[in-house]
Coordinates of C-alpha atoms in Angstrom, one line a residue:
M1 CA 20.7 3.7 -17.9
P2 CA 21.6 7.4 -16.6
D3 CA 20.1 10.3 -18.1
F4 CA 21.2 13.8 -17.7
A5 CA 17.5 16.0 -16.3
D6 CA 19.2 19.2 -17.8
P7 CA 21.3 17.8 -20.9
L8 CA 22.6 20.8 -23.1
V9 CA 23.9 22.1 -19.9
L10 CA 26.9 19.2 -20.9
L11 CA 27.3 22.0 -24.4
L12 CA 29.3 24.2 -21.3
L13 CA 32.5 21.3 -20.4
P14 CA 34.1 21.8 -23.0
L15 CA 34.5 26.3 -22.5
P16 CA 37.6 26.7 -20.6
L17 CA 39.3 25.5 -23.5
L18 CA 37.4 27.5 -25.8
A19 CA 38.5 30.9 -23.2
R20 CA 41.6 29.4 -23.2
W21 CA 42.4 29.0 -27.4
L22 CA 40.3 32.3 -28.1
L23 CA 40.4 34.9 -25.3
P24 CA 43.9 36.9 -25.7
P25 CA 46.3 36.0 -23.2
R26 CA 47.3 37.8 -20.4
R27 CA 50.1 39.9 -20.5
D28 CA 52.2 40.5 -16.9
A29 CA 53.2 44.2 -16.9
G30 CA 56.1 42.2 -14.1
A31 CA 56.7 42.9 -10.0
A32 CA 55.8 46.1 -8.7
L33 CA 57.6 44.4 -6.3
S34 CA 60.5 42.7 -4.7
V35 CA 59.4 40.2 -2.5
P36 CA 62.7 37.9 -1.4
D37 CA 62.5 34.2 -3.3
G38 CA 60.9 31.8 -0.2
I39 CA 58.1 34.3 -0.2
G40 CA 57.8 34.6 -3.6
R41 CA 57.6 30.3 -3.8
R42 CA 55.0 30.1 -1.5
L43 CA 53.1 33.1 -3.4
G44 CA 53.4 30.7 -6.7
F45 CA 55.9 33.7 -8.3
G46 CA 58.3 30.7 -8.5
A47 CA 56.4 27.6 -9.4
T48 CA 57.1 27.0 -13.5
A49 CA 55.1 25.1 -15.4
G50 CA 57.5 22.0 -15.6
S51 CA 57.2 21.4 -11.3
G52 CA 56.4 17.7 -9.9
T53 CA 54.0 19.5 -7.7
A54 CA 52.2 21.2 -10.7
R55 CA 52.4 18.6 -12.7
A56 CA 50.8 16.3 -10.0
W57 CA 47.4 19.0 -9.9
C58 CA 47.6 20.4 -13.6
W59 CA 44.2 18.0 -14.2
A60 CA 42.4 19.5 -11.1
P61 CA 40.9 22.8 -12.2
W62 CA 39.8 21.2 -14.8
A63 CA 38.2 18.5 -12.9
L64 CA 36.2 20.3 -11.1
W65 CA 34.5 21.5 -14.0
V66 CA 33.8 18.4 -15.6
L67 CA 32.5 17.4 -11.6
L68 CA 30.9 20.9 -11.8
V69 CA 28.8 20.2 -14.8
V70 CA 28.1 17.4 -14.9
A71 CA 26.0 17.8 -11.1
L72 CA 24.8 20.8 -12.7
A73 CA 23.0 18.5 -16.2
G74 CA 21.4 16.7 -13.0
P75 CA 22.1 13.2 -13.6
R76 CA 19.1 10.2 -12.6
T77 CA 17.8 6.7 -13.6
L78 CA 14.9 6.1 -14.1
A79 CA 13.7 2.9 -11.4
T80 CA 10.2 1.3 -12.2
I81 CA 8.2 0.4 -9.5
P82 CA 5.2 -1.8 -9.6
A83 CA 2.1 -0.1 -8.2
L84 CA -0.3 -1.0 -5.2
Q85 CA -2.6 -3.6 -6.9
V86 CA -5.8 -2.2 -6.4
S87 CA -8.8 -4.2 -6.6
G88 CA -11.9 -1.7 -5.6
R89 CA -13.0 -3.7 -2.7
D90 CA -13.2 -2.6 0.9
L91 CA -13.1 -5.4 3.3
A92 CA -13.5 -5.0 7.0
I93 CA -12.7 -7.1 9.8
A94 CA -15.0 -7.4 12.6
L95 CA -13.5 -9.5 15.1
D96 CA -15.0 -10.8 18.8
L97 CA -12.6 -9.5 21.7
S98 CA -15.8 -11.0 24.2
G99 CA -14.2 -12.7 27.5
S100 CA -14.7 -16.7 26.1
M101 CA -11.6 -15.9 23.6
V102 CA -9.1 -16.9 27.0
R103 CA -10.2 -20.3 26.2
D104 CA -7.1 -22.2 25.9
D105 CA -9.0 -25.1 23.6
F106 CA -6.8 -24.6 20.6
I107 CA -3.8 -26.5 19.7
L108 CA -0.5 -24.9 18.7
D109 CA 3.0 -27.4 18.3
G110 CA 1.3 -29.7 20.9
A111 CA 0.6 -26.8 23.6
P112 CA -2.8 -25.6 24.2
I113 CA -3.2 -21.5 23.0
T114 CA -6.5 -19.6 23.3
R115 CA -8.9 -18.6 21.3
L116 CA -7.4 -15.2 20.6
D117 CA -3.8 -15.9 20.1
A118 CA -5.1 -18.5 17.4
V119 CA -7.4 -15.8 15.7
R120 CA -4.1 -13.1 16.4
R121 CA -1.6 -15.4 14.7
V122 CA -4.3 -15.8 10.9
G123 CA -5.7 -13.4 11.3
A124 CA -2.7 -10.9 11.5
D125 CA -1.2 -13.5 8.8
F126 CA -4.6 -12.9 6.6
A127 CA -4.5 -8.8 6.8
R128 CA -1.5 -8.9 5.6
R129 CA -2.5 -11.2 2.3
R130 CA -4.4 -8.1 1.5
G131 CA -2.9 -5.8 -0.9
G132 CA -4.9 -3.9 -3.0
D133 CA -7.8 -4.1 -0.5
R134 CA -8.7 -0.9 1.8
V135 CA -8.8 -3.0 5.0
A136 CA -10.8 -2.0 8.7
L137 CA -10.9 -3.4 11.5
I138 CA -13.6 -3.8 14.1
V139 CA -13.0 -5.1 17.9
F140 CA -16.9 -5.9 19.6
G141 CA -17.3 -7.4 23.0
S142 CA -20.0 -5.2 25.0
D143 CA -19.5 -2.9 23.3
A144 CA -17.9 -2.4 19.0
Y145 CA -15.6 0.1 18.1
Y146 CA -13.1 0.8 15.1
A147 CA -9.9 -0.2 15.9
A148 CA -8.3 0.9 12.1
P149 CA -10.9 2.7 10.1
F150 CA -10.4 2.0 6.4
T151 CA -6.6 1.7 4.6
F152 CA -4.0 0.1 2.2
D153 CA -2.1 -0.1 5.0
T154 CA -3.0 -3.7 5.9
E155 CA 1.1 -4.6 7.8
A156 CA -0.8 -2.1 10.5
V157 CA -4.1 -3.2 10.1
A158 CA -2.6 -6.9 11.1
R159 CA -0.3 -5.5 14.1
R160 CA -3.7 -3.8 15.3
I161 CA -4.6 -7.7 15.3
E162 CA -1.3 -9.0 17.1
T163 CA -1.7 -6.4 19.8
A164 CA -5.5 -6.7 20.2
E165 CA -6.8 -7.6 24.0
I166 CA -9.1 -9.0 25.7
G167 CA -11.9 -6.9 28.2
I168 CA -11.3 -3.4 25.6
S169 CA -14.3 -3.5 24.0
G170 CA -15.9 -5.1 27.6
R171 CA -16.4 -9.3 28.2
A172 CA -20.2 -9.6 26.2
T173 CA -20.8 -10.5 22.7
N174 CA -22.3 -7.5 20.3
V175 CA -22.7 -9.4 16.8
S176 CA -25.2 -6.7 16.3
D177 CA -23.6 -3.6 17.2
A178 CA -20.4 -4.7 15.2
L179 CA -21.9 -5.3 12.4
G180 CA -24.0 -2.5 12.2
L181 CA -20.8 -0.4 12.6
A182 CA -19.4 -2.0 9.7
L183 CA -22.3 -1.7 7.8
K184 CA -22.4 2.3 9.3
R185 CA -18.9 3.0 7.5
L186 CA -18.9 0.9 5.1
A187 CA -22.7 2.9 3.6
E188 CA -20.2 5.5 2.8
S189 CA -17.8 3.0 0.4
E190 CA -17.4 3.7 -3.3
A191 CA -16.1 1.0 -3.7
E192 CA -17.1 -1.8 -5.8
S193 CA -17.2 -4.6 -3.4
R194 CA -17.9 -4.1 0.2
V195 CA -17.1 -6.8 2.3
V196 CA -17.3 -7.5 6.1
I197 CA -15.3 -10.9 7.1
L198 CA -17.4 -11.3 10.9
L199 CA -15.9 -13.6 13.6
S200 CA -17.3 -14.9 17.0
D201 CA -16.6 -17.0 19.8
G202 CA -20.0 -17.0 21.6
V203 CA -23.8 -16.2 21.1
N204 CA -25.2 -12.5 20.5
N205 CA -25.8 -11.7 24.5
A206 CA -25.3 -8.0 24.1
G207 CA -27.7 -5.0 21.9
A208 CA -31.0 -4.1 21.3
T209 CA -30.5 -5.6 17.3
N210 CA -31.4 -9.2 15.9
P211 CA -28.0 -9.6 13.9
R212 CA -30.4 -11.1 11.3
G213 CA -32.3 -7.9 10.9
V214 CA -28.5 -6.3 10.6
A215 CA -27.8 -9.2 8.3
A216 CA -31.5 -7.7 5.8
L217 CA -29.5 -4.6 5.9
A218 CA -26.4 -5.3 4.9
A219 CA -28.2 -7.6 1.7
E220 CA -29.8 -4.4 1.8
Q221 CA -26.4 -2.3 1.3
G222 CA -25.1 -5.4 -1.3
V223 CA -22.1 -5.9 0.9
R224 CA -21.4 -10.2 1.9
V225 CA -20.5 -11.1 5.0
H226 CA -18.4 -13.8 5.7
T227 CA -18.6 -15.4 9.1
I228 CA -16.7 -17.5 10.8
A229 CA -17.6 -19.6 14.1
M230 CA -15.2 -20.4 15.7
G231 CA -14.4 -22.8 19.1
P232 CA -14.8 -26.8 19.8
R233 CA -18.7 -26.7 20.3
D234 CA -21.5 -24.8 19.1
L235 CA -25.0 -24.0 20.6
E236 CA -27.0 -26.7 19.1
T237 CA -25.2 -29.7 20.5
A238 CA -24.1 -28.6 23.1
E239 CA -25.4 -29.6 26.6
E240 CA -28.0 -27.3 28.8
G241 CA -26.1 -24.0 30.4
E242 CA -22.4 -25.7 29.2
R243 CA -20.5 -22.1 28.1
G244 CA -18.6 -21.1 26.5
V245 CA -19.9 -22.1 23.1
V246 CA -20.8 -20.8 19.9
D247 CA -23.9 -19.5 18.1
A248 CA -23.2 -21.5 14.1
A249 CA -26.4 -21.5 13.5
T250 CA -27.2 -17.6 14.0
L251 CA -23.8 -16.7 12.3
R252 CA -24.3 -19.5 8.9
A253 CA -28.0 -17.7 9.1
I254 CA -25.9 -13.8 8.6
S255 CA -24.2 -15.3 5.8
E256 CA -27.0 -16.7 3.8
I257 CA -28.9 -13.6 3.9
S258 CA -26.1 -12.0 3.0
G259 CA -25.4 -13.9 -0.2
G260 CA -22.3 -14.4 1.5
E261 CA -20.4 -17.9 3.6
S262 CA -20.0 -19.2 6.5
F263 CA -17.0 -21.4 8.0
R264 CA -17.1 -23.5 11.0
V265 CA -13.7 -23.6 13.1
R266 CA -12.7 -25.9 16.0
T267 CA -9.1 -26.5 15.6
M268 CA -5.9 -24.7 14.5
D269 CA -5.9 -25.9 11.3
D270 CA -10.0 -25.5 10.7
L271 CA -8.5 -21.5 11.1
V272 CA -5.8 -21.8 9.1
A273 CA -8.0 -23.4 6.1
V274 CA -10.8 -21.1 6.2
G275 CA -8.0 -17.8 5.7
E276 CA -6.9 -20.2 2.2
A277 CA -10.0 -19.7 2.0
L278 CA -11.4 -16.8 2.1
D279 CA -8.1 -15.7 -0.2
R280 CA -10.1 -17.7 -2.7
L281 CA -13.5 -16.1 -2.5
E282 CA -12.2 -12.4 -2.0
A283 CA -8.7 -13.0 -4.2
T284 CA -6.8 -9.4 -4.9
D285 CA -4.9 -10.9 -7.8
A286 CA -5.9 -7.0 -10.1
D287 CA -3.7 -6.1 -12.4
G288 CA -1.8 -2.3 -11.3
L289 CA -0.1 -0.1 -13.2
A290 CA 3.6 0.2 -13.1
A291 CA 4.9 3.9 -11.3
E292 CA 8.3 5.2 -13.2
V293 CA 10.5 6.9 -10.9
W294 CA 13.7 9.1 -11.6
T295 CA 16.5 8.7 -8.9
A296 CA 18.8 11.4 -8.9
L297 CA 22.6 11.2 -8.9
W298 CA 23.7 14.7 -9.3
L299 CA 25.0 14.5 -5.2
W300 CA 27.0 12.6 -6.1
P301 CA 29.4 14.3 -8.4
A302 CA 28.6 17.4 -6.6
A303 CA 30.2 16.0 -3.4
A304 CA 33.6 14.9 -5.3
A305 CA 33.7 18.6 -7.6
A306 CA 33.1 19.5 -2.8
M307 CA 35.7 17.5 -1.3
L308 CA 38.4 18.3 -4.9
A309 CA 37.5 22.0 -4.0
L310 CA 38.5 21.6 -0.5
A311 CA 42.3 19.8 -1.3
L312 CA 42.7 22.4 -3.8
A313 CA 42.2 24.8 -0.6
W314 CA 44.2 22.7 1.1
R315 CA 47.4 22.0 -0.9
E316 CA 47.4 26.4 -1.6
A317 CA 47.6 26.8 1.6
A318 CA 50.5 24.5 3.2

């Protein structure tokens, strides 16, 4: 329902009537100069109260006054906007962009797609569902770096996932540095819950740190690490020298040491199921407070008053 920021200003509405009733009438001393009738009528001397033009515009000054007073009173409406549901969780997504992510061994709608395309689709959707979390994106290959810092803008993180490209961080697989970089930032976090989701499709073959040692550090810091081993074949069952396999055992050990969960992804359906499972593990159903925001409406009566004033000026000039 409309309200007014300064309702007492509306007391000015009857001011012209009071002035008309209380002030003494203006005495006309008569014309000091005689002018032709045509010029006199143009100047308004010849207009009478009963003329059609005067009757048609007699309401205009009163309407102009009302509009100006209403605008000055500050009409507004109160809108209730649900606030962002803050979960109190910082969540880092560590995404493998090594060379093996170009393998097209995933199927979507009957057509083969690369592992990266599969992760782009499912990972971006997962990020968008993290409303209330502060989410960061780490990409890694030979090296690891932050593609997006911790932010509540999950849409921005999702867009970064959708535009991720192989090769920008090297073509090797440095799981240790990716996890270590996440822990370095999370060590400064004051969030109640700190989580890393680590996705890899290969074997740790870069960096000087053992992934299990970094997982132990995560456990000491109270950071849960959920791991996703992606790829149809894994190191335990692959033939000797086979390429494009994932070290599922190491990823599983990382999650077990840190208190997280490990997921094995061989198909597109598996990847979608993992996103849903992570939603259940790291739920965002936190209660948020509603915010009340005033929407100012004074511009509308002010604009109407301006248009009416222009119309009156045009009439006087005509």
